[in-house]
Amino acid sequence: MKSTPTTLVSFKHKILLAAVGSLMLLAELPAQAQIRPGFGGGHITTSPSTESASPINLNYADPKEYEIAGLTVTGNKYLDPNSLLSLTGLKVGDKIRVPGEGINSAIKRLMAQGLLEDVEILATKVEGDQISLNVSIKEQPRLYKVTFVGIKKSEQDALKDKVKLNLGRLISNTLIKNTQLSVKKYFIEKGYLNTKVKIISVPTDSTRNQATMRVSIDKGSKVKINNIEIRGRELVEESKIRLKMKGTKQMRFGRLFTPSKFVPKKFEEDKQKIIEYYNKEGYRDASIMSDSVFANDDRTVNIIMNIDEGQKYYVRNVTWEGNYLYTDEQLTQVLGLKKGDVYSKEDIEKRKNGIPGSDLSSAYMDRGYLYFNAEDVIKSVEGDSLDLEFRIFEGKQATINRIILNGNTKTSDHVVLREIRTLPGQKFSKTDIIRTQRELATLGYFDPEKIGINPVPQPDGTVDIEYTVEEKPSDQIELSGGWGGYVGFVGTLGLVFNNFSARNITNMKSWRPLPAGDGQKVALRFQANGRQFQTYSLTFTEPWLGGRKPNALSVSLSRTIYRLSDYSLLYSDPTAYGKNFYGSYGNTMISLGLGRRLHFPDDYFQLSNSLTYQRYELNNYDIFGIGLRNGTSNSVTFNTTLARNSIDQPQFPRSGSSISLSATLTPPYSAFSNKTTSANVDVKDRYKWVEYHKWMFDASWFATVTGKLVLNARAHMGFLGRYNPRTEFSPFERFVLGGSGLAGTGQFALAQDIIGLRGYNDRDVYTGVNGISPTALDRSRGGLAFSKYIMELRYPVSLNPSATIFVLGFLEAGNNWGNFKYYNPFDLKRSAGFGARIFMPAFGLIGIDYGYGFDRMPGSPTRPGPGGQFHFTIGQQIR
């Protein structure tokens, strides 16, 4: 006869039953009866498994010790029964009391694994003092899919990234609760404070014990800030406090870019920023005594903050302790803190560990004292005055032992190591480390945001310096098309390999697609619209000629041809386009340059020299309008440029400057021959050898205004002169100003300096003689002098090296003069506007601007008065 199983303890009911706290005495258990005694925290259920089954009799009022005769597991689908039994701690042959703690402990151990939804232990058979037990389990369902209900598709995608739920994991109560909290936190951070989240588990496949977690979301409306009341403020302007609360703004008309939603996390951050601002202004005791956020209505809240400003403190005396290398007076001078200065902890920290080379730590660390530390202590407070003591720990000098380089998977070690200023055997130097970081960033091969420097002290007093870099794509491809006026559509293909390796050309294994890693640069460019206009160029640069010193060698070759078509034939024969040429212009150029770094006045300076030969060929084309229709002109020039560049990185500079002064000189042919001065000489002979001297000045300065906002101020000037007053000014190498600054095609590809001025038409800015409106020919010839000034505010949208994006606003002014007599650096054509830049390694810098020109342009055939227009730019423009 089979006996009916009896439930000794059930996990679902053990807490409820323990609360009952009463004993129900049983002499025997009738069939189909359910008894829930309080003792032992369990319940006993008997139900016949067959028609002939008889009940199992257990007396709960008189616990009895039994020997376990058998152990079985039921209800398991995926879990191993032997493993489950081992977790219970029960074994066949063990003696247990029923009821007793042994059963409770077994269930607790099983539930603690987090694998089960419910556990019951049943007595299946009792014979004398032996008992057989069955562990009945219900496994937790496994996650098959997650669905979000009640929100938009874009929000669902964002939540899937935010709330990462791995499919196949168990759907436990903890998982459900954590998911609820994560979802609510996500929407609260977006201003939905009343978000409600409900999660249910829907069985999907019972045979596999899988379920879908259905997340129902009611985010409600965004809660905005109706009013912010600041109490207790007397000494600091309220507008400055509100300005510091960048993430907590009250509603007002016209607020577009700074939302007024209430986000608790942002509010806490803003409160900290307020205290930091007070501390910076000298209010070291300032605190927010209390704050309250309460509902104004269903969709808005009010905020009240009570501020205790405290007193403003000033520095009275500064003393030093523990310094031996420098005197008190020397350290005070380096610190730059004087009696009467406002006490600001932030300012003091910057003076201690701020600008490399100018702060207190640099005074020690640049001499090898790596372990230097300075602690500032307030010795006494009297009224509004503080006495400060700086306690110095100088430590020992550290010598550089090794340089460790990681992350340069493409660039050769020697290319990186030659830019490193910290060499083995030298004393440790903080300034040299920061300078090395700048040099690695300006190479353009590595992500400037991820250059890591880690000094590793060694037991023998030396230090290893570990540099970590992350390669980024540096090669560029230019593939574009545009409309070039008379020449029509022009296609451009350009390739720039910024990290080329000439020594591996014969090594076919290194062609991926070209040999790379040695820091050389190769640039190829082809531009054409068929036979009418074509230009080719090739440039090779070796930045370290010989590999020992930073002496840069560059070689450039180019060829341009532009043919004139008879457009009148197109009306009678459209197929004649690009076939009937009656004139042409050609230019062939070869240039050889050599540059080197200087060590005086500092090692940011560079001096470069180049020798260039250009051959201009005119065939039935008077391009300058001076009667030079046929012939060949030759130009031999020597250029010398003195430049200083301390910009921190090329893609989005935040600090530093770039200044250059260059002179381009031809031989003074007029001093040896009267062919260039005599009016009786044929124009072909007069311009057979081009004669001029040209001077250019360029300056660009970067500074961080606040946060990521960067100010860029630039100035550019150029002058084209002659050696002999009896000669004409050179028609070559003049300046044209206006528009985007792109060189254009056709006649615009001549040897001229193309300079942009946003808000005006291309090549349109020109001031003639005696106030007379310039002609189209005057504008085409270009000016002898120009000035241009720019001020930009830049803000980065993305600093990802694969797509660096920033927006900008600008003020710009400039002019171009055809005669030195009327040159006036204050007579400028002004404009203002905004734009954006995107730098992609494969394509370089691409930009679009909208500029509005404020000044009239007399004689302009297209726009004589004020107006605005868009400009497209490509490449890093100098001017």
Coordinates of N, CA and C in Angstrom, one line a residue, residues 474-476 495-500 513-514 520-524:
S474 N 45.5 58.3 -39.4 CA 46.1 59.6 -39.7 C 46.2 59.9 -41.2
D475 N 46.0 58.8 -42.0 CA 46.0 59.0 -43.5 C 44.7 59.7 -43.9
Q476 N 44.7 60.4 -45.0 CA 43.6 61.1 -45.5 C 43.4 60.9 -47.0
L495 N 45.4 62.1 -51.8 CA 45.9 61.1 -50.9 C 47.0 61.7 -50.1
V496 N 46.8 61.6 -48.7 CA 47.9 62.0 -47.8 C 48.2 60.9 -46.9
F497 N 49.5 60.5 -46.9 CA 50.0 59.5 -46.0 C 50.9 60.1 -45.0
N498 N 50.4 60.3 -43.8 CA 51.1 61.1 -42.7 C 52.1 60.3 -41.9
N499 N 52.1 59.0 -42.1 CA 53.0 58.2 -41.3 C 53.7 57.2 -42.2
F500 N 54.3 57.7 -43.3 CA 54.8 56.8 -44.3 C 56.2 56.3 -43.9
P513 N 47.8 49.6 -46.6 CA 48.1 49.3 -48.0 C 49.5 49.8 -48.5
L514 N 50.1 50.8 -47.7 CA 51.4 51.3 -48.0 C 52.3 51.1 -46.7
Q520 N 57.2 59.7 -41.9 CA 57.4 60.6 -43.1 C 56.0 60.9 -43.7
K521 N 55.9 61.9 -44.6 CA 54.7 62.3 -45.2 C 54.8 62.3 -46.7
V522 N 53.8 61.7 -47.3 CA 53.7 61.7 -48.8 C 52.3 62.2 -49.1
A523 N 52.2 63.2 -50.0 CA 50.9 63.8 -50.4 C 50.8 63.8 -51.9
L524 N 49.7 63.2 -52.4 CA 49.5 63.2 -53.9 C 48.1 63.8 -54.1

